[in-house]
CSV table of C-alpha atoms in Angstrom, one decimal:
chain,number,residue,atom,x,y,z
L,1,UNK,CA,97.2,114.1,133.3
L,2,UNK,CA,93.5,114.2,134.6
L,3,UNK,CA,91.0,111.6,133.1
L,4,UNK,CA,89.1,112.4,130.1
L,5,UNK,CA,86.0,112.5,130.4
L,6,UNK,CA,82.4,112.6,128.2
L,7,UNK,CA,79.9,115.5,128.3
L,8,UNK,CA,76.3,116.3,126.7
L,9,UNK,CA,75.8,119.8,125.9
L,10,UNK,CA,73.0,121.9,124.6
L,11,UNK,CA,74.2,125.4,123.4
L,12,UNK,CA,73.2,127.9,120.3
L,13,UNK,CA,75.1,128.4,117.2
L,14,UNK,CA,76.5,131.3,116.0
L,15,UNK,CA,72.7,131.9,114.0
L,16,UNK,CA,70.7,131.1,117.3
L,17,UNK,CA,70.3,127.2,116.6
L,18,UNK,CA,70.1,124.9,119.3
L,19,UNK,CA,72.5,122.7,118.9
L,20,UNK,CA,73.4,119.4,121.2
L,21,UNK,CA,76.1,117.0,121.0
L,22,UNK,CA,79.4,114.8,123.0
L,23,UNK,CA,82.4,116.2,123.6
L,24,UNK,CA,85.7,114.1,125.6
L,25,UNK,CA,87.5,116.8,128.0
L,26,UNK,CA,89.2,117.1,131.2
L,27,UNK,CA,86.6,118.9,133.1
L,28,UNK,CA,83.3,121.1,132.5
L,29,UNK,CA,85.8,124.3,132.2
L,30,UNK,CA,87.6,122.7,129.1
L,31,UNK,CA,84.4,121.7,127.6
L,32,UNK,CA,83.4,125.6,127.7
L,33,UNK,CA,86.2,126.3,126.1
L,34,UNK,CA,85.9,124.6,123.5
L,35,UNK,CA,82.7,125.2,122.8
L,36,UNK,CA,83.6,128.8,123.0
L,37,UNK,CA,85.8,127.8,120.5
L,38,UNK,CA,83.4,126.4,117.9
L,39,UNK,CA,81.2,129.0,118.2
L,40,UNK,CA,78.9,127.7,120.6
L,41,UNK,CA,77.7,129.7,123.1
L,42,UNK,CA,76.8,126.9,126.0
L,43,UNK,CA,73.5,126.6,127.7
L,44,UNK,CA,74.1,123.4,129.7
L,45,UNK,CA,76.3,121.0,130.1
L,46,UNK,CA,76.1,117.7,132.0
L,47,UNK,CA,78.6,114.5,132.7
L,48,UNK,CA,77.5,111.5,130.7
L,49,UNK,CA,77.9,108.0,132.6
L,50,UNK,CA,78.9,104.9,130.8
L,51,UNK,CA,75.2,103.1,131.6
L,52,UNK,CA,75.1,99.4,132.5
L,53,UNK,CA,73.3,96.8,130.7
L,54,UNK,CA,72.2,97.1,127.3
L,55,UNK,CA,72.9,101.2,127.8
L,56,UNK,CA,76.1,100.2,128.2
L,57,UNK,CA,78.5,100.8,125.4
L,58,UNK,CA,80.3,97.8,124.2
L,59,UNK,CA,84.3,98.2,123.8
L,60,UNK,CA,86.5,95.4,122.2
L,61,UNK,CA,89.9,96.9,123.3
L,62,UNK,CA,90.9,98.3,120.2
L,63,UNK,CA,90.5,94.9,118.2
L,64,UNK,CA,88.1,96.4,115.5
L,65,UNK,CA,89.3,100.0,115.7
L,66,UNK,CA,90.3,101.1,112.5
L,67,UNK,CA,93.9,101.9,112.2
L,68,UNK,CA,95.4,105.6,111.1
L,69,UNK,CA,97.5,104.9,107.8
L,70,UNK,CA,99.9,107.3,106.1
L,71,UNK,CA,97.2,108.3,104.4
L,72,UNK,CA,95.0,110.0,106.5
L,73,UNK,CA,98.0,111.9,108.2
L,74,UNK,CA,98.9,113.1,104.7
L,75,UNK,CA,95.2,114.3,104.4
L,76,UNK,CA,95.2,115.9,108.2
L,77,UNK,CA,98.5,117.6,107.7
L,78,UNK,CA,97.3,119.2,104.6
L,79,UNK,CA,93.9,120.4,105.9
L,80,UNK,CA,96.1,121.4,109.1
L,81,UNK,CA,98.1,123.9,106.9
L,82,UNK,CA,95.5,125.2,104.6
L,83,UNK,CA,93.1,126.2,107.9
L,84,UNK,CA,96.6,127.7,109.8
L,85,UNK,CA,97.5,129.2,106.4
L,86,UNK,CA,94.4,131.2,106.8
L,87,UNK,CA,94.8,132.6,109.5
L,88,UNK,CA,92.2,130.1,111.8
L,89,UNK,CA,93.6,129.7,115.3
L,90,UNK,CA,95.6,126.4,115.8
L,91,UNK,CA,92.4,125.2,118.4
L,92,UNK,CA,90.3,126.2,116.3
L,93,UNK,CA,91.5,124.0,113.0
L,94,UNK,CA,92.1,121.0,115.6
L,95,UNK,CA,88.4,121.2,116.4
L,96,UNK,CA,87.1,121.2,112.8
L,97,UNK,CA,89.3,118.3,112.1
L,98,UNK,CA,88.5,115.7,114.9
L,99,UNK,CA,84.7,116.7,113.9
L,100,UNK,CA,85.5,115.8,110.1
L,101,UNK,CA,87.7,113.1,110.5
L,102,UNK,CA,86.1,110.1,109.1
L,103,UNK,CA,88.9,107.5,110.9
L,104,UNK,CA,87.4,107.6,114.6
L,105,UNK,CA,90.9,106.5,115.9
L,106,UNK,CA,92.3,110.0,114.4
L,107,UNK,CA,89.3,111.8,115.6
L,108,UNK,CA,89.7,111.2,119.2
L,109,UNK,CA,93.5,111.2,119.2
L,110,UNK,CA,93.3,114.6,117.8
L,111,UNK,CA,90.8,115.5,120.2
L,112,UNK,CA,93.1,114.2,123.0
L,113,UNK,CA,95.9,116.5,121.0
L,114,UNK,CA,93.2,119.5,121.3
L,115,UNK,CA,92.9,119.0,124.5
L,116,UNK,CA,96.3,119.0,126.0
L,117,UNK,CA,97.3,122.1,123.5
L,118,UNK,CA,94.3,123.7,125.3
L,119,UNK,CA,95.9,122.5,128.9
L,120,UNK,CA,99.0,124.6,128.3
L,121,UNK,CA,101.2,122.1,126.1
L,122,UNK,CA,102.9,122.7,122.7
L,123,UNK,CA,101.0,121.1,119.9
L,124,UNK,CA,104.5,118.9,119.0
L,125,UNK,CA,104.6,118.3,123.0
L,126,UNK,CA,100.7,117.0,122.3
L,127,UNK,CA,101.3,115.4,119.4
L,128,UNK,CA,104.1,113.0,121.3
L,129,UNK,CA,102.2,111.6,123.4
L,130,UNK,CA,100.6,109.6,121.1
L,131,UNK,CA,103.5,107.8,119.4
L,132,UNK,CA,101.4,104.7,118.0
L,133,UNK,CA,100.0,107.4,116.0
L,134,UNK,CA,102.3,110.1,115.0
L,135,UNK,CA,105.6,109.4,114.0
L,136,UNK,CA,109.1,110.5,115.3
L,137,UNK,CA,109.4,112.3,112.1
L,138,UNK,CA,105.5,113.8,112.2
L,139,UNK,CA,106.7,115.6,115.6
L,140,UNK,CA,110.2,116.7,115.2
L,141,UNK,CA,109.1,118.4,112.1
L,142,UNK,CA,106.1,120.1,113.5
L,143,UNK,CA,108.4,120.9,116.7
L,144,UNK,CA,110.6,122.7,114.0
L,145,UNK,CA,107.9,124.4,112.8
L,146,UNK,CA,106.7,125.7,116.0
L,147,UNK,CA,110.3,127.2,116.7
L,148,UNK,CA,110.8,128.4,113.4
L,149,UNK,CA,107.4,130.3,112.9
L,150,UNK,CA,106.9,128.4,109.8
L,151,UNK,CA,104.0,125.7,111.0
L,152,UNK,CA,102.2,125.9,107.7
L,153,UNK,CA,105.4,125.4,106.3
L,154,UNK,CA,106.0,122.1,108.2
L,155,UNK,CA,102.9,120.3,107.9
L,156,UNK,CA,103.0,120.9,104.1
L,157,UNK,CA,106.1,119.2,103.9
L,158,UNK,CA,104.9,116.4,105.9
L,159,UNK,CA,101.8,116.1,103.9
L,160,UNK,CA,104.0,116.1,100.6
L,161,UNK,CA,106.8,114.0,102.1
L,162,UNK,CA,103.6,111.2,103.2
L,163,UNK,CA,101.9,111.5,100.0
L,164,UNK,CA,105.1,110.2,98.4
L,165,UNK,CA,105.7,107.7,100.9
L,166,UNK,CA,101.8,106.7,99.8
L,167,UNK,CA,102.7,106.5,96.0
L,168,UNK,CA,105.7,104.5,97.2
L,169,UNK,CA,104.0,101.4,99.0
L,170,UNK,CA,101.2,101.4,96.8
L,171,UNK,CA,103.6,100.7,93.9
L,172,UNK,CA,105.2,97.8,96.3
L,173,UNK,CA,102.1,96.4,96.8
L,174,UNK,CA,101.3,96.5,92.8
L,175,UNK,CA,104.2,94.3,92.7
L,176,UNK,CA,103.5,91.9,95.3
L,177,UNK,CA,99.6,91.5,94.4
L,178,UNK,CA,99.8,89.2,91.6
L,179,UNK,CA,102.5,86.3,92.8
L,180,UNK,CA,100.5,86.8,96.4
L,181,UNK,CA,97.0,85.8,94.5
L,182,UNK,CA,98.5,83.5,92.6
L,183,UNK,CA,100.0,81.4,95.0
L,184,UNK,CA,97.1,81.6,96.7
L,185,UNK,CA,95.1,80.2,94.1
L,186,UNK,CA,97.5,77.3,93.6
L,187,UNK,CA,97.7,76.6,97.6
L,188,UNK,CA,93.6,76.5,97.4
L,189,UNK,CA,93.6,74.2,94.1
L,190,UNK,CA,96.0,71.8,95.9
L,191,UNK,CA,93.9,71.5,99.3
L,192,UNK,CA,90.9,71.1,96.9
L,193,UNK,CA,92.4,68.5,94.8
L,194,UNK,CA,94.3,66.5,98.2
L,195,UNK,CA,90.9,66.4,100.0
L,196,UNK,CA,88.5,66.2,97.3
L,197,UNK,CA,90.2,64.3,94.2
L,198,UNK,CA,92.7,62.1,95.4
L,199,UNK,CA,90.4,60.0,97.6
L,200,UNK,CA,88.4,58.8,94.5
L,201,UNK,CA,91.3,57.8,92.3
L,202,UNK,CA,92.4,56.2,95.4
L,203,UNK,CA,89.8,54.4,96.1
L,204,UNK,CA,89.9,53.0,92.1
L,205,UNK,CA,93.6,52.5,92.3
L,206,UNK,CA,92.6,49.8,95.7
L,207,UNK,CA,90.1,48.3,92.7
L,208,UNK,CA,92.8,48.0,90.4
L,209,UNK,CA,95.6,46.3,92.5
L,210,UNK,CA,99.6,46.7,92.0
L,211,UNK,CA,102.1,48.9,93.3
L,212,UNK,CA,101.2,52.6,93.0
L,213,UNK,CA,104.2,54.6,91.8
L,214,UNK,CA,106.2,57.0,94.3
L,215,UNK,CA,104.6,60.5,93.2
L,216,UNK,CA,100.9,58.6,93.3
L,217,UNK,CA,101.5,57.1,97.1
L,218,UNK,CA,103.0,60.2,98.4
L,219,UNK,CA,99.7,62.5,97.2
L,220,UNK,CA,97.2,59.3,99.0
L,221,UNK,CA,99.6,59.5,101.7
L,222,UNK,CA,99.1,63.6,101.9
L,223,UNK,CA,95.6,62.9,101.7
L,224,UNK,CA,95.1,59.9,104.1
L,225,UNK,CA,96.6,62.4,106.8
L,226,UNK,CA,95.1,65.3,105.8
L,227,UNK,CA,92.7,65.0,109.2
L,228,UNK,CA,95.7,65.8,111.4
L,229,UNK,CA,98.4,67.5,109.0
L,230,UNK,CA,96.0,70.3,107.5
L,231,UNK,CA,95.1,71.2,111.5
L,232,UNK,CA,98.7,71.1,112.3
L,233,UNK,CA,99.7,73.4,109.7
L,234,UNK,CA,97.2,76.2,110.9
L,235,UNK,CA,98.3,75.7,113.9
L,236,UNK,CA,101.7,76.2,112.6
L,237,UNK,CA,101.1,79.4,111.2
L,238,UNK,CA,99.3,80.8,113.7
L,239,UNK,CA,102.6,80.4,115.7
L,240,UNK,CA,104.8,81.6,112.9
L,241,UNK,CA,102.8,84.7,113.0
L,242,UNK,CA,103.1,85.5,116.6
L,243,UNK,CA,106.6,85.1,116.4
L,244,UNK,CA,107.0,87.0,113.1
L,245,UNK,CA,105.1,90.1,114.8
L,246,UNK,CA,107.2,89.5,118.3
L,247,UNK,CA,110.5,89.5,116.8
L,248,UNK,CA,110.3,91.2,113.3
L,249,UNK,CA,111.3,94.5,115.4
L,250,UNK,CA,114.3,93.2,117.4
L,251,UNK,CA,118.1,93.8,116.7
L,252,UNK,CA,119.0,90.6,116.5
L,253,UNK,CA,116.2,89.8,113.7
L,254,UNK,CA,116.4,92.7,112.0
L,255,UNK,CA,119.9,92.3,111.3
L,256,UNK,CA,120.2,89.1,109.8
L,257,UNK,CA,116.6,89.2,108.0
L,258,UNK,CA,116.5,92.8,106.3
L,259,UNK,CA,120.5,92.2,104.9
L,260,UNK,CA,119.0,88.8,103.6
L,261,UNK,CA,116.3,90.7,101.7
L,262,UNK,CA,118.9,92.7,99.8
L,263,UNK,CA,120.0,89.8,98.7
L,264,UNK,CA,117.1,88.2,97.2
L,265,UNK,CA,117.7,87.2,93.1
L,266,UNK,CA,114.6,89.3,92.5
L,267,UNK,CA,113.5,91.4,95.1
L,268,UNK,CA,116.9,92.3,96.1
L,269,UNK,CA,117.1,95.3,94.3
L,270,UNK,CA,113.8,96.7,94.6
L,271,UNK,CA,114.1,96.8,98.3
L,272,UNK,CA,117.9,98.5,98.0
L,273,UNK,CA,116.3,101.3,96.2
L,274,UNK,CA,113.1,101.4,98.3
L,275,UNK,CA,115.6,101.8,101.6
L,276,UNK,CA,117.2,105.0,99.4
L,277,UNK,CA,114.1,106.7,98.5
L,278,UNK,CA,112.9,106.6,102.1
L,279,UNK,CA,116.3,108.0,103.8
L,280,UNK,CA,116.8,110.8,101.1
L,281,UNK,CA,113.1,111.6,101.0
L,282,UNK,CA,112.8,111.8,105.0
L,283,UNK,CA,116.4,113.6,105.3
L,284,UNK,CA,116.1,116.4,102.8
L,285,UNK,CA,112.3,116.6,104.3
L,286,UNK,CA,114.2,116.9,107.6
L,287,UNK,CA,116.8,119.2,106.9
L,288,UNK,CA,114.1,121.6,105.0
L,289,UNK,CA,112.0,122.2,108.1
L,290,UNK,CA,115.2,123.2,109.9
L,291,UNK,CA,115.6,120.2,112.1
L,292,UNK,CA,119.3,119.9,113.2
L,293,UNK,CA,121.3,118.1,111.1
L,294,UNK,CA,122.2,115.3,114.3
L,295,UNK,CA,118.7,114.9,115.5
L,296,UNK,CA,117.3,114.8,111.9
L,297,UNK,CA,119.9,111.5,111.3
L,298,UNK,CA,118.7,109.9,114.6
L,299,UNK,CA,114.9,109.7,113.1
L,300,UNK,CA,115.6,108.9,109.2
L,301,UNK,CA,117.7,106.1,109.9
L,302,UNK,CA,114.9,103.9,111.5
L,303,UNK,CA,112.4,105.2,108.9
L,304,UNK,CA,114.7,104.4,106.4
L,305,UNK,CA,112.9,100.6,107.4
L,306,UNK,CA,116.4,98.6,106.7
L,307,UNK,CA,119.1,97.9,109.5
L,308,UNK,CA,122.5,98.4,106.8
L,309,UNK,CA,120.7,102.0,106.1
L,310,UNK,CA,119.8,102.4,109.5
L,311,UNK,CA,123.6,101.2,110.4
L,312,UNK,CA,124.7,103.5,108.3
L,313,UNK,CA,123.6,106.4,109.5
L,314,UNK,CA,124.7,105.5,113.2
L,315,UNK,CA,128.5,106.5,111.4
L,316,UNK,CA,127.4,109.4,110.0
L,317,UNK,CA,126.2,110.8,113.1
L,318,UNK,CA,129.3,110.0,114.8
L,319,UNK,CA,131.3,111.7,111.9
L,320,UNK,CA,129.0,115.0,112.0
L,321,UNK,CA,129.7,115.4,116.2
L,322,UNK,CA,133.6,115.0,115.1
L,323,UNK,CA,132.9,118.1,112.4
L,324,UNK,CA,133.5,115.7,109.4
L,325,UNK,CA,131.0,115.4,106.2
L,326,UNK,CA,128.3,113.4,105.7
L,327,UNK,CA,129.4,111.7,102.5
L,328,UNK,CA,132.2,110.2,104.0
L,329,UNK,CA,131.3,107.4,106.5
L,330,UNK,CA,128.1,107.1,103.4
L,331,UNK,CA,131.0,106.2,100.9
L,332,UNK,CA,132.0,102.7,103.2
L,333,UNK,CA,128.5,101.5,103.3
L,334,UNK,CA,128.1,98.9,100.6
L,335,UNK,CA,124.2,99.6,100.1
L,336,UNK,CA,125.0,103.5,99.2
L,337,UNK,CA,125.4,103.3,95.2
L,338,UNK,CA,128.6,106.2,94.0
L,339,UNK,CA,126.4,108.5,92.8
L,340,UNK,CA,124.1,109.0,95.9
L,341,UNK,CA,127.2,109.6,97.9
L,342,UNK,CA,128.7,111.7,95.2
L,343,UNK,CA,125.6,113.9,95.3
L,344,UNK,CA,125.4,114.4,99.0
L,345,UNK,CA,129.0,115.4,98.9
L,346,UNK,CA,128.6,118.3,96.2
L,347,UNK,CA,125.3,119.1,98.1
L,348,UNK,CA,127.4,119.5,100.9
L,349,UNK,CA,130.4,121.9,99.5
L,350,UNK,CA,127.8,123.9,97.9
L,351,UNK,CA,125.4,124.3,100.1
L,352,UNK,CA,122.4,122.7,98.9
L,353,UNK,CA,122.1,119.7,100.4
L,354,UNK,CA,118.2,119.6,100.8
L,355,UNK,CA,118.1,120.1,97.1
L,356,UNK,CA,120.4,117.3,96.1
L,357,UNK,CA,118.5,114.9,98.8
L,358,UNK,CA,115.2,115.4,97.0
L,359,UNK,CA,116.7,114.7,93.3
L,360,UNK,CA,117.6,111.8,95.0
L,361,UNK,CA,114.6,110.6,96.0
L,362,UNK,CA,113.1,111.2,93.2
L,363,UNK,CA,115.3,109.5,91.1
L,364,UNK,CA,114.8,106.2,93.1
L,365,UNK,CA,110.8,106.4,93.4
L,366,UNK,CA,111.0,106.4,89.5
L,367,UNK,CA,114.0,103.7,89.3
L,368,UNK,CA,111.3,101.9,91.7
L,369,UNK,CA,108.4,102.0,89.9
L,370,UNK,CA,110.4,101.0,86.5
L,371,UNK,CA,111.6,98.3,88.5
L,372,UNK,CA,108.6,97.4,90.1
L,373,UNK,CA,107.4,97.2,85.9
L,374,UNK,CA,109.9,95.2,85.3
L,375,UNK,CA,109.5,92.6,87.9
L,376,UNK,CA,105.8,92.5,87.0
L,377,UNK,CA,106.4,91.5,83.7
L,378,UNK,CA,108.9,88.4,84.9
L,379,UNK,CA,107.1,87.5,87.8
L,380,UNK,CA,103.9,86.5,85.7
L,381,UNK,CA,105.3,83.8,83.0
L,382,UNK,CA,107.5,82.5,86.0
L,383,UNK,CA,104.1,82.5,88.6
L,384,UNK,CA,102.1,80.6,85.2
L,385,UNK,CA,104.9,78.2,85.4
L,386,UNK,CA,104.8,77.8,88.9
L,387,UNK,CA,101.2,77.1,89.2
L,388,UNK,CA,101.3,74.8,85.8
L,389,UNK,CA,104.4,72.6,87.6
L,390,UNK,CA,102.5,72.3,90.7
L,391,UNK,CA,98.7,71.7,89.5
L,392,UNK,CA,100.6,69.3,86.6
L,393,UNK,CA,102.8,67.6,88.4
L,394,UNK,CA,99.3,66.3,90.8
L,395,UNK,CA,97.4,65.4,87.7
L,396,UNK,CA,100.3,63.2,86.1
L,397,UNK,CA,100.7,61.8,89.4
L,398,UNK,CA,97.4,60.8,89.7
L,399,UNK,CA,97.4,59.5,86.5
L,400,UNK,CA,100.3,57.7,86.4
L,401,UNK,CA,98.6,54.4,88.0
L,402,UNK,CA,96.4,54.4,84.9
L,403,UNK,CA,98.9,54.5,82.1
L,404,UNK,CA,100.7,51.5,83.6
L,405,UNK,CA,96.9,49.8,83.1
L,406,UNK,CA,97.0,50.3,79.9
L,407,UNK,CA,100.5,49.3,79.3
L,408,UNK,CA,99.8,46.2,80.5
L,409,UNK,CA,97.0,45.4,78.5
């Protein structure tokens, strides 16, 4: 694939403007066409040159690009299938959406996406060769799309089928925001009251002579080593975190960690049905755009985002290519509750097995956000508690020294 490259152009509008502007394309011939495309009868065009010195422009490899969320491919694919809807030519609509796009990371990848659609490429074809940005599910369904005649058709369902999958973290992270905060604020009370506090009642515990009592030595201890232990533990997270985002991905993690998640006391559940939502949402989302039932199962397992789901559905496929049902090999699976199974099966015999997905899905986005309520309400006496022990427990300790003072008087 040629290199793409940036050109200046001056050209007139539609009305007779003079207009001038950048474009990214293969050649001067693509950068005509699209013009041509937007309207813009070209007047010259000229290769731009990357500068040196201070004309230079200054790239940090993608460290403070701004990432493309859920989000804005909900918003894209929606705009996407209004403008096709209309009757706008597919180059067309991808033009007026890398100009609009306010995430630049979207804007050039659709560009790029323009561009190779323009080359002689299939928009789904495009669309895959930017995998960090657009999903395995994002291009099988627009591939069925294409084939089907139904484009419009497809990239509503993934905006509606994103849109949930929106609603669904945001109610996860709703969940998670107050313990995270909270144990924040008791990590940052601690540090303050190890480096800050603790050296001046130790110092007057030195004045006042005697044994200290266990608790009170361990916290002058903690803070008498604070100089090396606080680096160390940076350190130590900085490491935990490269090996969390090396490994969090692999087999061999995935399948011990994301089965120990399920069997968290409180979380446990929460996640169970979270793993539900997302298969029987991205299935029946599937299996409405017309994607074959085999190659549909290959994609929702791994977006399902748990291995025993994604397990799972490794058994259906081989029970579909054998000509059985779908329920079946579901049935053995320990995460699948009865009636999920039991609703598959009957949307199998009668044929409307999209329909019973998606009354599926939605019953486990509301059983998560009751749940998520739920937790909320627990998790807050239990993080008060948590922060009182931890923040108490310090001051009685330091204290401790002094009531034996007064005792002995």
């Amino acid at each position: 694939m040629a290199a793409t490259l940036t050109f200046a152009y001056t050209g007139r509008d539609s009305s007779g403007k003079v207009v001038k502007g950048r474009v990214d394309a293969a050649g001067e011939a693509s950068v005509v066409s699209r013009l041509r495309t937007m309207g813009i009868a070209p007047i010259s065009i000229e290769q731009v040159t990357g500068g040196t010195g201070l004309q230079r422009e200054i790239s940090f490899g993608g460290l403070f690009d701004k990432k493309v969320s859920i989000k804005d491919l909900a918003v894209m694919s929606r705009q996407l299938a209004t403008m096709i809807s209309a009757g706008l030519p597919l180059l067309k609509a991808l033009t007026i959406l890398a100009d609009q796009s306010e995430n630049p990371k979207l804007a050039s990848t659709l560009d790029e996406v323009r561009s190779g659609v323009e080359e002689g490429s299939t928009f789904s074809d495009s669309l895959a060769k930017h995998p960090r940005i657009f999903p395995p599910i994002f291009v099988n369904l627009v591939r069925a799309g294409e084939v089907g005649g139904f484009l419009e058709t497809s990239l509503d369902s993934i905006a509606k089928n994103y849109d949930k999958e929106v609603e669904l973290k945001a109610t996860i992270k709703s969940a998670l925001t107050y313990p995270v905060v909270v144990l924040i604020m008791a990590l940052l009370a601690v540090v303050g009251m190890i480096l800050f506090i603790v050296p001046v009642f130790d110092d007057l515990f030195k004045d006042l002579g005697g044994e200290l009592p266990l608790p009170t030595r361990i916290l002058v201890v903690i803070s008498q080593n604070m100089v090396w232990l606080g680096p160390l533990v940076i350190v130590a997270i900085i490491v935990g975190t490269i090996w969390w985002r090396a490994n969090r991905h692999t087999p061999k993690f995935r399948s011990v960690w994301e089965p120990a998640l399920l069997k968290m006391p409180v979380f446990g559940e929460l996640f169970k049905k979270i793993a539900i939502a997302r298969f029987t949402r991205n299935f029946g989302t599937m299996i409405g755009a017309g994607v074959p039932i085999l190659q549909a199962l290959s994609i929702v397992g791994s977006t399902s985002g748990n291995w025993q789901v994604e397990q799972a559905v490794q058994s259906v496929q081989d029970s579909v290519r054998q000509g059985r049902s779908i329920a079946a090999p579901l049935a053995t699976e320990p995460i699948f509750p009865t009636m999920v199974t039991q609703m598959i099966a009957v949307g199998e015999d009668s044929g409307a097995l999209e329909t019973m997905l998606e009354k599926i899905s939605d019953f486990y986005d509301s059983e998560v956000q009751s749940t998520t309520e739920a937790l909320t309400s627990l998790i807050e006496p239990l993080m008060i508690a948590f922060l009182g022990v931890i923040l108490g427990g310090m001051i009685v300790a330091l204290y401790l020294p002094i009531f034996d003072v007064f005792n002995q008087i």
